PDB file of C-alpha atoms in Angstrom:
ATOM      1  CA  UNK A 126       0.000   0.000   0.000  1.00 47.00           C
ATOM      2  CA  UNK A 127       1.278   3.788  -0.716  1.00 60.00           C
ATOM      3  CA  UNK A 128       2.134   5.976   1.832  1.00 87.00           C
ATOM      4  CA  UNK A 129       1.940   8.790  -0.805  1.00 96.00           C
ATOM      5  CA  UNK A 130      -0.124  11.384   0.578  1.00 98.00           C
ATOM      6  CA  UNK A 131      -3.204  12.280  -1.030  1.00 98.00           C
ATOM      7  CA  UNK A 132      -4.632  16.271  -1.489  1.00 99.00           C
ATOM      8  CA  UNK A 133      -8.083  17.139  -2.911  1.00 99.00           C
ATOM      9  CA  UNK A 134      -8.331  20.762  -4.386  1.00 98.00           C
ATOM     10  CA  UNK A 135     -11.059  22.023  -4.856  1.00 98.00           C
ATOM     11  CA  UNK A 136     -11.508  24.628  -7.534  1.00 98.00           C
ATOM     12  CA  UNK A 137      -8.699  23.155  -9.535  1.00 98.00           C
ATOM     13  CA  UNK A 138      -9.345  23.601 -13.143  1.00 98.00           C
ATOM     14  CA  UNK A 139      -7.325  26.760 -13.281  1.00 96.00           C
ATOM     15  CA  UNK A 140      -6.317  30.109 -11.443  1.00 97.00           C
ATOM     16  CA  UNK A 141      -4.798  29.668  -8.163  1.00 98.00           C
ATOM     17  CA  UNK A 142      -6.401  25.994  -7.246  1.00 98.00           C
ATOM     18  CA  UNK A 143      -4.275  24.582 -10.229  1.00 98.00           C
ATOM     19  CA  UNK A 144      -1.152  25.958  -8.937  1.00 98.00           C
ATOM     20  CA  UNK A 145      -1.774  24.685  -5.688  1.00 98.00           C
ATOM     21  CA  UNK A 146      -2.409  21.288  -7.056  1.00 98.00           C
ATOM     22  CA  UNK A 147       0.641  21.373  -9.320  1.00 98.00           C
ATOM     23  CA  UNK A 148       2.991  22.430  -6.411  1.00 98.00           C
ATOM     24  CA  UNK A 149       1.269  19.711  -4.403  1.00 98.00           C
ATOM     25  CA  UNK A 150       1.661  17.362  -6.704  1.00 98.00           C
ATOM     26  CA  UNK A 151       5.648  18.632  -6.655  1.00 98.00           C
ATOM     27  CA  UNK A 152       5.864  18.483  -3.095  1.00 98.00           C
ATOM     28  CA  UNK A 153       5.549  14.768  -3.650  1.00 98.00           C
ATOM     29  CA  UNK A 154       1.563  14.319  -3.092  1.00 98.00           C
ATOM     30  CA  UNK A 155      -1.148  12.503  -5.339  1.00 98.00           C
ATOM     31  CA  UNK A 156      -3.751  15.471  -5.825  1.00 98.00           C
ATOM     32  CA  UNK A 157      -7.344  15.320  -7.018  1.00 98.00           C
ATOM     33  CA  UNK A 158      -7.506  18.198  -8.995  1.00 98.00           C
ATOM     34  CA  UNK A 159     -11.657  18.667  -8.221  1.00 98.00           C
ATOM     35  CA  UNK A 160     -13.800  21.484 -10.034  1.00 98.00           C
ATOM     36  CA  UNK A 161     -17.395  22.070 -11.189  1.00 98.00           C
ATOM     37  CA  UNK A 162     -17.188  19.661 -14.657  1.00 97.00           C
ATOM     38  CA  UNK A 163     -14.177  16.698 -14.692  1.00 98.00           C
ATOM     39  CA  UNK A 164     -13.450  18.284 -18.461  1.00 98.00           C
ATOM     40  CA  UNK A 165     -12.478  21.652 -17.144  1.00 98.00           C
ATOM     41  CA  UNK A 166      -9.869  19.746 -15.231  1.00 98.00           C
ATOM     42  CA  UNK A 167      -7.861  18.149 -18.189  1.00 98.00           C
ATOM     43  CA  UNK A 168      -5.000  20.658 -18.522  1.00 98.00           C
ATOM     44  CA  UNK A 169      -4.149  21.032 -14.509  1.00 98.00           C
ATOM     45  CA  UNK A 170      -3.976  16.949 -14.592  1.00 98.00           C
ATOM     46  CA  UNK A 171      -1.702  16.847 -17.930  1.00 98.00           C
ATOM     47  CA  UNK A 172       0.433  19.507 -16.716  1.00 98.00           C
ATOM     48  CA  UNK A 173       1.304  17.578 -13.215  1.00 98.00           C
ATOM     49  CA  UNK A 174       1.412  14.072 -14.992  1.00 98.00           C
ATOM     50  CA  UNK A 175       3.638  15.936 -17.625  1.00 98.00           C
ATOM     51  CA  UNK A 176       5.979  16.840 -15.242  1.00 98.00           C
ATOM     52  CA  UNK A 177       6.065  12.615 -12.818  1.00 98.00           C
ATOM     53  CA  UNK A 178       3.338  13.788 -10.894  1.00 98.00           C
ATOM     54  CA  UNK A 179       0.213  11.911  -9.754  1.00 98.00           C
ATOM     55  CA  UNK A 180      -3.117  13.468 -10.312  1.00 98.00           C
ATOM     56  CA  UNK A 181      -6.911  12.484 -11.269  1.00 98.00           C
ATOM     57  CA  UNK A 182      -9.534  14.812 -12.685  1.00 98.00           C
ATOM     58  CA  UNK A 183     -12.834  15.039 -10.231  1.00 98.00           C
ATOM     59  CA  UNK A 184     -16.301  16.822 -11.240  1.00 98.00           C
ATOM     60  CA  UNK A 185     -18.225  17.840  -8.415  1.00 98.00           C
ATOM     61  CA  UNK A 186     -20.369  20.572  -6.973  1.00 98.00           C
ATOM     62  CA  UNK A 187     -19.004  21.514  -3.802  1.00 98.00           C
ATOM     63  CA  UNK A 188     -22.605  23.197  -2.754  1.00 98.00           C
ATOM     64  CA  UNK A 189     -24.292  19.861  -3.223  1.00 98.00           C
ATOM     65  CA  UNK A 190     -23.274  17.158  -0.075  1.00 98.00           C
ATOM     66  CA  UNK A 191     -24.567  14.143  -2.200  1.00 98.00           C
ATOM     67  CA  UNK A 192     -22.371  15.145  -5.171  1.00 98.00           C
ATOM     68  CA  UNK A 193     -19.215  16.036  -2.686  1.00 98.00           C
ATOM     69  CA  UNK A 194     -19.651  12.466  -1.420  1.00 98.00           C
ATOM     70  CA  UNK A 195     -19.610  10.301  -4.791  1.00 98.00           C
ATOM     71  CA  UNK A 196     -16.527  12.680  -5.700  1.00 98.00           C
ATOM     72  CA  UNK A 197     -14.801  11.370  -2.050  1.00 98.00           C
ATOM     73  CA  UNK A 198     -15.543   8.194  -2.883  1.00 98.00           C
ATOM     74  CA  UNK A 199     -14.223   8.002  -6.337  1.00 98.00           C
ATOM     75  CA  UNK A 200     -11.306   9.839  -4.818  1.00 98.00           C
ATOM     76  CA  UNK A 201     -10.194   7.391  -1.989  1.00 98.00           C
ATOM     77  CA  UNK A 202     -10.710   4.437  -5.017  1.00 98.00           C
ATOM     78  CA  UNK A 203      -7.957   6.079  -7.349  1.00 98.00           C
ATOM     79  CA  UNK A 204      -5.934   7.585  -4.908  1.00 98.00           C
ATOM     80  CA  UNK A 205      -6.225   6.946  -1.746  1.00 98.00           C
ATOM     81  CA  UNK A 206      -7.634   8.331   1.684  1.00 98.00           C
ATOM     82  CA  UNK A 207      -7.379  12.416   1.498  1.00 98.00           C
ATOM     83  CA  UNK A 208      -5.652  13.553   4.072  1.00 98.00           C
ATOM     84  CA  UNK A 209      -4.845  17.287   2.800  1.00 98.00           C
ATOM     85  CA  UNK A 210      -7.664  19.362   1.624  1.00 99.00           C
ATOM     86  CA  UNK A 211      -7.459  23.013  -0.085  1.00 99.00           C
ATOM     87  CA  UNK A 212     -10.531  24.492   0.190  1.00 98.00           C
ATOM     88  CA  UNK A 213     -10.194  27.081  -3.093  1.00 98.00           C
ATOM     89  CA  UNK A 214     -14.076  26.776  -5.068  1.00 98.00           C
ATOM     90  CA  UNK A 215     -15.399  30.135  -5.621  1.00 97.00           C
ATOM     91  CA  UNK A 216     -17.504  32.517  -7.535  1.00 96.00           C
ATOM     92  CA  UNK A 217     -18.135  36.027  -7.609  1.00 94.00           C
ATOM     93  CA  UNK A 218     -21.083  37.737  -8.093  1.00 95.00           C
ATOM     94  CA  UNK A 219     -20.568  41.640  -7.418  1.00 93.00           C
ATOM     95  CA  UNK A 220     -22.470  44.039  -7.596  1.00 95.00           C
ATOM     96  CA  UNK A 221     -23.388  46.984  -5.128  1.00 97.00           C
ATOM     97  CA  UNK A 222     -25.776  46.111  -2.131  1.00 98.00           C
ATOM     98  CA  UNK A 223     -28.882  48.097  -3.827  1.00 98.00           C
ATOM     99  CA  UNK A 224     -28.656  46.142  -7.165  1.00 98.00           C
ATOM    100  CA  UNK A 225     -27.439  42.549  -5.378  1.00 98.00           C
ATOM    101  CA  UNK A 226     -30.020  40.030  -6.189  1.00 98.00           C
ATOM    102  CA  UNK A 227     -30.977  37.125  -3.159  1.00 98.00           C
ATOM    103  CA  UNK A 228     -29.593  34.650  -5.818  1.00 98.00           C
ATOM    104  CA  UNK A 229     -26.168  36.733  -6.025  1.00 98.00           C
ATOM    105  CA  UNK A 230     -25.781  36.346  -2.297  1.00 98.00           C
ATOM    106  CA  UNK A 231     -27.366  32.748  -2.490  1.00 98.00           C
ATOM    107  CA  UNK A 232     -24.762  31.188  -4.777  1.00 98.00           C
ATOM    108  CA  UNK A 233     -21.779  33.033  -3.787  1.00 98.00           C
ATOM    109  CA  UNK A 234     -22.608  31.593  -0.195  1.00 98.00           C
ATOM    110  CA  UNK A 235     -23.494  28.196  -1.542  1.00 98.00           C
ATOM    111  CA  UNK A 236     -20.032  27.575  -2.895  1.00 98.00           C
ATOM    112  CA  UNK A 237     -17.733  29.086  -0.508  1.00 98.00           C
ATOM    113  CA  UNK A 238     -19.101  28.449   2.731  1.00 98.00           C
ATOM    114  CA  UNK A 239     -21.403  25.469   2.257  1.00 98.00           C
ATOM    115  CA  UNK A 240     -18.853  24.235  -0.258  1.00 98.00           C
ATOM    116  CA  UNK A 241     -16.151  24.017   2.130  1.00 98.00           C
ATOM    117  CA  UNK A 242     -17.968  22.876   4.702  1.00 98.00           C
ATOM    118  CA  UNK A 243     -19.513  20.390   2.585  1.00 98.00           C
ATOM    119  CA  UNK A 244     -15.536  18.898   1.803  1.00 98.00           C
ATOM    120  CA  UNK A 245     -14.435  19.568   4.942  1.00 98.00           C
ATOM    121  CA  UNK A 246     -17.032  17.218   6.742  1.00 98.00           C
ATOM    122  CA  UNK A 247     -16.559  14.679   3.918  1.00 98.00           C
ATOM    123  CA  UNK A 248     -13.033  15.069   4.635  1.00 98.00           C
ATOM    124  CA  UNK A 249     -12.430  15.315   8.129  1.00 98.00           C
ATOM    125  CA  UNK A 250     -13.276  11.198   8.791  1.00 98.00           C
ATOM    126  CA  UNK A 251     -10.314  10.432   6.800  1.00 98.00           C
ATOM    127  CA  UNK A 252      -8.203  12.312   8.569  1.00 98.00           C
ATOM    128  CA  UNK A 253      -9.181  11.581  12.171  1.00 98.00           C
ATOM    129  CA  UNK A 254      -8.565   7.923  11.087  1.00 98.00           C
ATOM    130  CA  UNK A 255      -5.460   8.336   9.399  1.00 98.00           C
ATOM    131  CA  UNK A 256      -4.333  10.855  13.070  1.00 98.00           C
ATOM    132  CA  UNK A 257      -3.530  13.125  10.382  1.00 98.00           C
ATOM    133  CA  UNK A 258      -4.266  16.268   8.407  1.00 98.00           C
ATOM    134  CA  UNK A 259      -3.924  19.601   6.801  1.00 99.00           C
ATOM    135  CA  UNK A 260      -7.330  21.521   5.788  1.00 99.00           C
ATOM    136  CA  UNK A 261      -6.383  24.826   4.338  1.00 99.00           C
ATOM    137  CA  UNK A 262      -9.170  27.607   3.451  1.00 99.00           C
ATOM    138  CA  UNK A 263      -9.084  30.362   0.866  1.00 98.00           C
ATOM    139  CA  UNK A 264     -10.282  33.653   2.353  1.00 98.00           C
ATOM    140  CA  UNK A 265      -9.713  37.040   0.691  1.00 98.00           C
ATOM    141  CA  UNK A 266      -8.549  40.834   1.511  1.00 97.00           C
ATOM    142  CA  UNK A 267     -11.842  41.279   0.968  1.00 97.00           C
ATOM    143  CA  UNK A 268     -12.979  39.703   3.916  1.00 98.00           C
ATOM    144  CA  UNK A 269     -12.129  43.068   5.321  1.00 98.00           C
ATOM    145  CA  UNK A 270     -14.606  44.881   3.625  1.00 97.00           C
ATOM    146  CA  UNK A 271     -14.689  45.262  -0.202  1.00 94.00           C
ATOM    147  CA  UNK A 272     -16.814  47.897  -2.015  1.00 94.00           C
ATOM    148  CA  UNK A 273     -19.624  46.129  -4.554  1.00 94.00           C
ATOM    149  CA  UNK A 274     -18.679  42.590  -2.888  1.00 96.00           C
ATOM    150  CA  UNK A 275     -21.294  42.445   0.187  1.00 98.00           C
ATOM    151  CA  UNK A 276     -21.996  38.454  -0.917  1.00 98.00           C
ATOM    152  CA  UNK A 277     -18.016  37.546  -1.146  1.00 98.00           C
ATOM    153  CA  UNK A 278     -16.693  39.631   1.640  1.00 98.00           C
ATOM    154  CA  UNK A 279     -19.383  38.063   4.103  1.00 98.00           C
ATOM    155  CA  UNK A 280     -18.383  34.621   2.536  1.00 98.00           C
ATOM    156  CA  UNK A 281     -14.644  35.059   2.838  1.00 98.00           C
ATOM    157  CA  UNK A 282     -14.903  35.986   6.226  1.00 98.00           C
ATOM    158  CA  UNK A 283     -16.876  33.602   6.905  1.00 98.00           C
ATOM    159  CA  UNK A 284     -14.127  31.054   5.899  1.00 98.00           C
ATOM    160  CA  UNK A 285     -11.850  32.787   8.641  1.00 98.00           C
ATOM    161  CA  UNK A 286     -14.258  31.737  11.290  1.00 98.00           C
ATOM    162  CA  UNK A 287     -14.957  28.592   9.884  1.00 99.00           C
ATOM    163  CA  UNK A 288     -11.119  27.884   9.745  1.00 99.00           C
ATOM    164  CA  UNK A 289     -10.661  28.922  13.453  1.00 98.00           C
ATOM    165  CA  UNK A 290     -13.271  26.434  14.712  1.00 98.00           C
ATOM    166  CA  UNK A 291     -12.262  23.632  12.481  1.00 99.00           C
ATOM    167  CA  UNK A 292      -8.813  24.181  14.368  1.00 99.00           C
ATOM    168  CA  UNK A 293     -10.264  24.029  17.630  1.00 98.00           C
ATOM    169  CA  UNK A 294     -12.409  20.767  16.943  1.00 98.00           C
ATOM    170  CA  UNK A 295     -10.048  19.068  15.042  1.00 98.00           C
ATOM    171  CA  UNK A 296      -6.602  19.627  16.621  1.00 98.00           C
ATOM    172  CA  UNK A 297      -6.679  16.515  19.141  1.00 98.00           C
ATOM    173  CA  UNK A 298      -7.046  14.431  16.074  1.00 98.00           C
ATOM    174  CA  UNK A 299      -3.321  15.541  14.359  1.00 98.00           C
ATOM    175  CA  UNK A 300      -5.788  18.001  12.126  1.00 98.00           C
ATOM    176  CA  UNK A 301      -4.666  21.355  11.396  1.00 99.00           C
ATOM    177  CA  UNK A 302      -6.704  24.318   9.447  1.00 99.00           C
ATOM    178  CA  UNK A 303      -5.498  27.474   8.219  1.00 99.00           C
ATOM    179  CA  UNK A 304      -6.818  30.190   6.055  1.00 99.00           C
ATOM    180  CA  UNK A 305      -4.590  32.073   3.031  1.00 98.00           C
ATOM    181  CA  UNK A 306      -6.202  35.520   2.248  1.00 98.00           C
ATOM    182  CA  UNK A 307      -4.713  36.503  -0.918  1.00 98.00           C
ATOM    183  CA  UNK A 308      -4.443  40.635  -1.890  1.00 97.00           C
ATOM    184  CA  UNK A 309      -4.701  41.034  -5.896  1.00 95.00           C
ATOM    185  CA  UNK A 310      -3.838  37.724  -7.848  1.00 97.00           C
ATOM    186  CA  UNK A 311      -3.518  37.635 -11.396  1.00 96.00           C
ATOM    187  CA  UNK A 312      -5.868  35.455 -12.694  1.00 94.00           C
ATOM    188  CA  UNK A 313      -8.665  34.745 -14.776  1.00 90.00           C
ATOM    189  CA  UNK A 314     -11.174  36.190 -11.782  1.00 86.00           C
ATOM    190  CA  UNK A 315      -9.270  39.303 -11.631  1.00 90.00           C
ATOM    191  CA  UNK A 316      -9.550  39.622 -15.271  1.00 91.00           C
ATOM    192  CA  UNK A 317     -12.999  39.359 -15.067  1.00 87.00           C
ATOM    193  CA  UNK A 318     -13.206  42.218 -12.830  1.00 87.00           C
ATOM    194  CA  UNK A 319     -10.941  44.456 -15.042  1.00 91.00           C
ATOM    195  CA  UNK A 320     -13.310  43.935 -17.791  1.00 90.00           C
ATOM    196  CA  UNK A 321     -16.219  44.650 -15.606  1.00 83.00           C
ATOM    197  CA  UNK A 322     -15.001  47.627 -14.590  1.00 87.00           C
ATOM    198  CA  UNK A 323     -14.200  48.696 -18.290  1.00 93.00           C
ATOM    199  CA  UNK A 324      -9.865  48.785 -17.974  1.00 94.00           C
ATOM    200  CA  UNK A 325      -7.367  46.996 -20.070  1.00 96.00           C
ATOM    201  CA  UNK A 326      -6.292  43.932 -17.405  1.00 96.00           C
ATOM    202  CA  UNK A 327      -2.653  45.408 -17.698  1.00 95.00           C
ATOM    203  CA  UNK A 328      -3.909  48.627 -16.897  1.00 95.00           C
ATOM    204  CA  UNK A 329      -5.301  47.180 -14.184  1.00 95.00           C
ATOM    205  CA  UNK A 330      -2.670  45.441 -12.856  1.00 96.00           C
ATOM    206  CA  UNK A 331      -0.376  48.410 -12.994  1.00 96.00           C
ATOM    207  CA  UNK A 332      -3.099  50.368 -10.846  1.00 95.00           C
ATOM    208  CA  UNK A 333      -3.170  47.812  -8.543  1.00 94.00           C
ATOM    209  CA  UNK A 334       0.357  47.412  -7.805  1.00 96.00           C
ATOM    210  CA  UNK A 335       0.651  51.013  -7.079  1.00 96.00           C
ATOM    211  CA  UNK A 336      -0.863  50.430  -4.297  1.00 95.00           C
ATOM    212  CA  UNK A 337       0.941  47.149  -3.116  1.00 97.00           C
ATOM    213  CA  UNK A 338       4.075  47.602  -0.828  1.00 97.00           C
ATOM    214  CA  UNK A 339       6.058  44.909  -2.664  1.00 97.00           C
ATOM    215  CA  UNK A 340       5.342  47.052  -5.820  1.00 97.00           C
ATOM    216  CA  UNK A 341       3.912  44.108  -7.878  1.00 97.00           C
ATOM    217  CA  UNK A 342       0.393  42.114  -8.224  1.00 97.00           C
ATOM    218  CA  UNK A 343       0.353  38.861  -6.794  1.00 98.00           C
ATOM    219  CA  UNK A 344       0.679  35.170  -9.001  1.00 98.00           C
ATOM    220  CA  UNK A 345      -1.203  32.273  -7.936  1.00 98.00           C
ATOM    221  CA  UNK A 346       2.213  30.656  -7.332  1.00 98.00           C
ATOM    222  CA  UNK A 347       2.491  33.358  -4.464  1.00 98.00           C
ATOM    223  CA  UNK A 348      -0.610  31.790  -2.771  1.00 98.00           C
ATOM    224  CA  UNK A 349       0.560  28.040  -4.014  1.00 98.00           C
ATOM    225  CA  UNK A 350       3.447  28.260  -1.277  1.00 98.00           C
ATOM    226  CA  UNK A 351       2.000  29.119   1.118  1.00 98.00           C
ATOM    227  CA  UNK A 352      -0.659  26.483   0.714  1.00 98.00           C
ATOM    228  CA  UNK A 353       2.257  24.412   0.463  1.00 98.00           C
ATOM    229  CA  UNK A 354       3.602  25.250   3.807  1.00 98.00           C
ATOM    230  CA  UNK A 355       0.522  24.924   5.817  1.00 98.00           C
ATOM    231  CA  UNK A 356       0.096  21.151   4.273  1.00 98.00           C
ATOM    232  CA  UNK A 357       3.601  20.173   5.408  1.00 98.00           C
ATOM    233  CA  UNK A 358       5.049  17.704   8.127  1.00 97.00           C
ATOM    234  CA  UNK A 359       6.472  20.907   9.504  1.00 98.00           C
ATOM    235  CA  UNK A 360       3.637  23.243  10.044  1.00 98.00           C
ATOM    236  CA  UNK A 361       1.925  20.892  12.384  1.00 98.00           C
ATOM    237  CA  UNK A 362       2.242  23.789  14.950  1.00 98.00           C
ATOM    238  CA  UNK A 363       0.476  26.284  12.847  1.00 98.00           C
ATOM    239  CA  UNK A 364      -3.380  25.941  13.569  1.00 98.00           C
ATOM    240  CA  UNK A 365      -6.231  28.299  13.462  1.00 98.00           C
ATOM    241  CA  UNK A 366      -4.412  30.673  11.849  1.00 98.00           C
ATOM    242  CA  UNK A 367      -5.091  33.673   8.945  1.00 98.00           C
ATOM    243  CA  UNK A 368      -1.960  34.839   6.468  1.00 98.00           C
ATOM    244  CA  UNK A 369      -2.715  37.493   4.374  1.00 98.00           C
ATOM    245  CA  UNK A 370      -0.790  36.919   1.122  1.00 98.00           C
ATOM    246  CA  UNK A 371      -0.596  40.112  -0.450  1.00 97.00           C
ATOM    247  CA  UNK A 372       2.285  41.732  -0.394  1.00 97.00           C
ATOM    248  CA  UNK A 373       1.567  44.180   2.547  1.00 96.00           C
ATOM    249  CA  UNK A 374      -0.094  44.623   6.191  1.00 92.00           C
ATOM    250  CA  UNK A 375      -3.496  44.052   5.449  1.00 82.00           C
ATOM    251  CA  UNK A 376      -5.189  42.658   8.754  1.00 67.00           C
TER     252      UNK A 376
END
């Protein structure tokens, strides 16, 4: 039997879940690279089997319990029990409070919150039998307030007190839980916004940046190590605990 360790990211397809699950997958661990439709997933597997890596492709809805179980199970067939879990699934849905629908608060809670709660307790069985595990939470600068994100900012910090009770409840059992709250990240997301906004993305970047104390915009391989670090042997001291990942004092 392998004593390869096995990491489900969620959110994986691209962005900063897929460079989590590649530097996983480097770090020497068999990674279920998980997101909405198994297609989507393709290039994130490729790219860590490419390079002697070990990875599967997983649809699932993380909103929807029944649908995160039938993806654990397929998981622990292939792979293995998961014993590291990066909770990254999100959406965004912004607009300003007045013009927010129910539906744009609905779904944005749906995946982030229920989603990782839905993986986490899916999870967390695995790793109280195995006396072992890293759970690791994507939150945002925007938890701290975010104008035109009411729905995300609520959901991402939400995650932070999410992360800080899984920590409690699960530290007796070897389980750890963390939370990475990335500034601005370049990525498809970010993009998104630039467009919405009307500005050329490297416009936006630039304008960003400006206001950054490292004097550059984030990559998703910023937020990759740090993932990285919280899922190691080593960091089994680290629990309940929030690092903002972008490239200033932001809490």
């Amino acid at each position: 039997m392998s004593t390869q360790k096995v990491a489900i990211v969620t959110g994986s397809a691209r962005g900063i879940g897929a460079a989590v699950a590649r530097r996983l997958a480097s770090d020497g661990l068999a990674v279920a690279v998980l997101d909405l439709n198994a297609d989507s997933c393709a290039d994130t597997v490729k790219s860590i089997t490419d390079a002697g890596g070990k990875a599967i492709a997983v649809g699932a809805d993380v909103s929807d319990a029944d649908s995160v179980a039938a993806a654990i199970d397929k998981v622990v067939a292939e792979l293995g029990a998961p014993t590291v879990l990066i909770n990254n699934a999100g959406i965004i849905r912004d607009n300003m409070l007045f013009k927010m629908t129910v539906d744009d608060w609905d779904s944005v809670m749906a995946v982030h919150l229920r989603g990782a709660f839905n993986m986490s307790k899916a999870c967390q069985k695995h790793m109280v039998d195995a006396g072992w595990g890293r759970i690791v939470n994507l939150s945002s600068t925007s938890a701290l307030g975010n104008r035109g994100q009411a729905n995300y900012s609520a959901a991402k910090a939400g995650m932070q007190g999410f992360t800080k009770t899984l920590a409690i409840e699960l530290g007796k059992f070897g389980i750890t839980a963390n939370a990475i709250a990335p500034g601005f990240i370049a990525t498809d997301m970010t993009a998104a916004t630039a467009a919405r906004v009307g500005m050329d993305f490297e416009e936006f970047k630039k304008a960003n940046a400006a206001a950054i104390p490292v004097a550059r915009v984030g990559e998703p391989e910023d937020i990759a190590h740090t993932a990285s670090f919280f899922a190691s042997e080593g960091a089994g001291f680290v629990s309940g605990q929030v690092i903002y990942v972008a490239g200033g004092p932001r809490d």
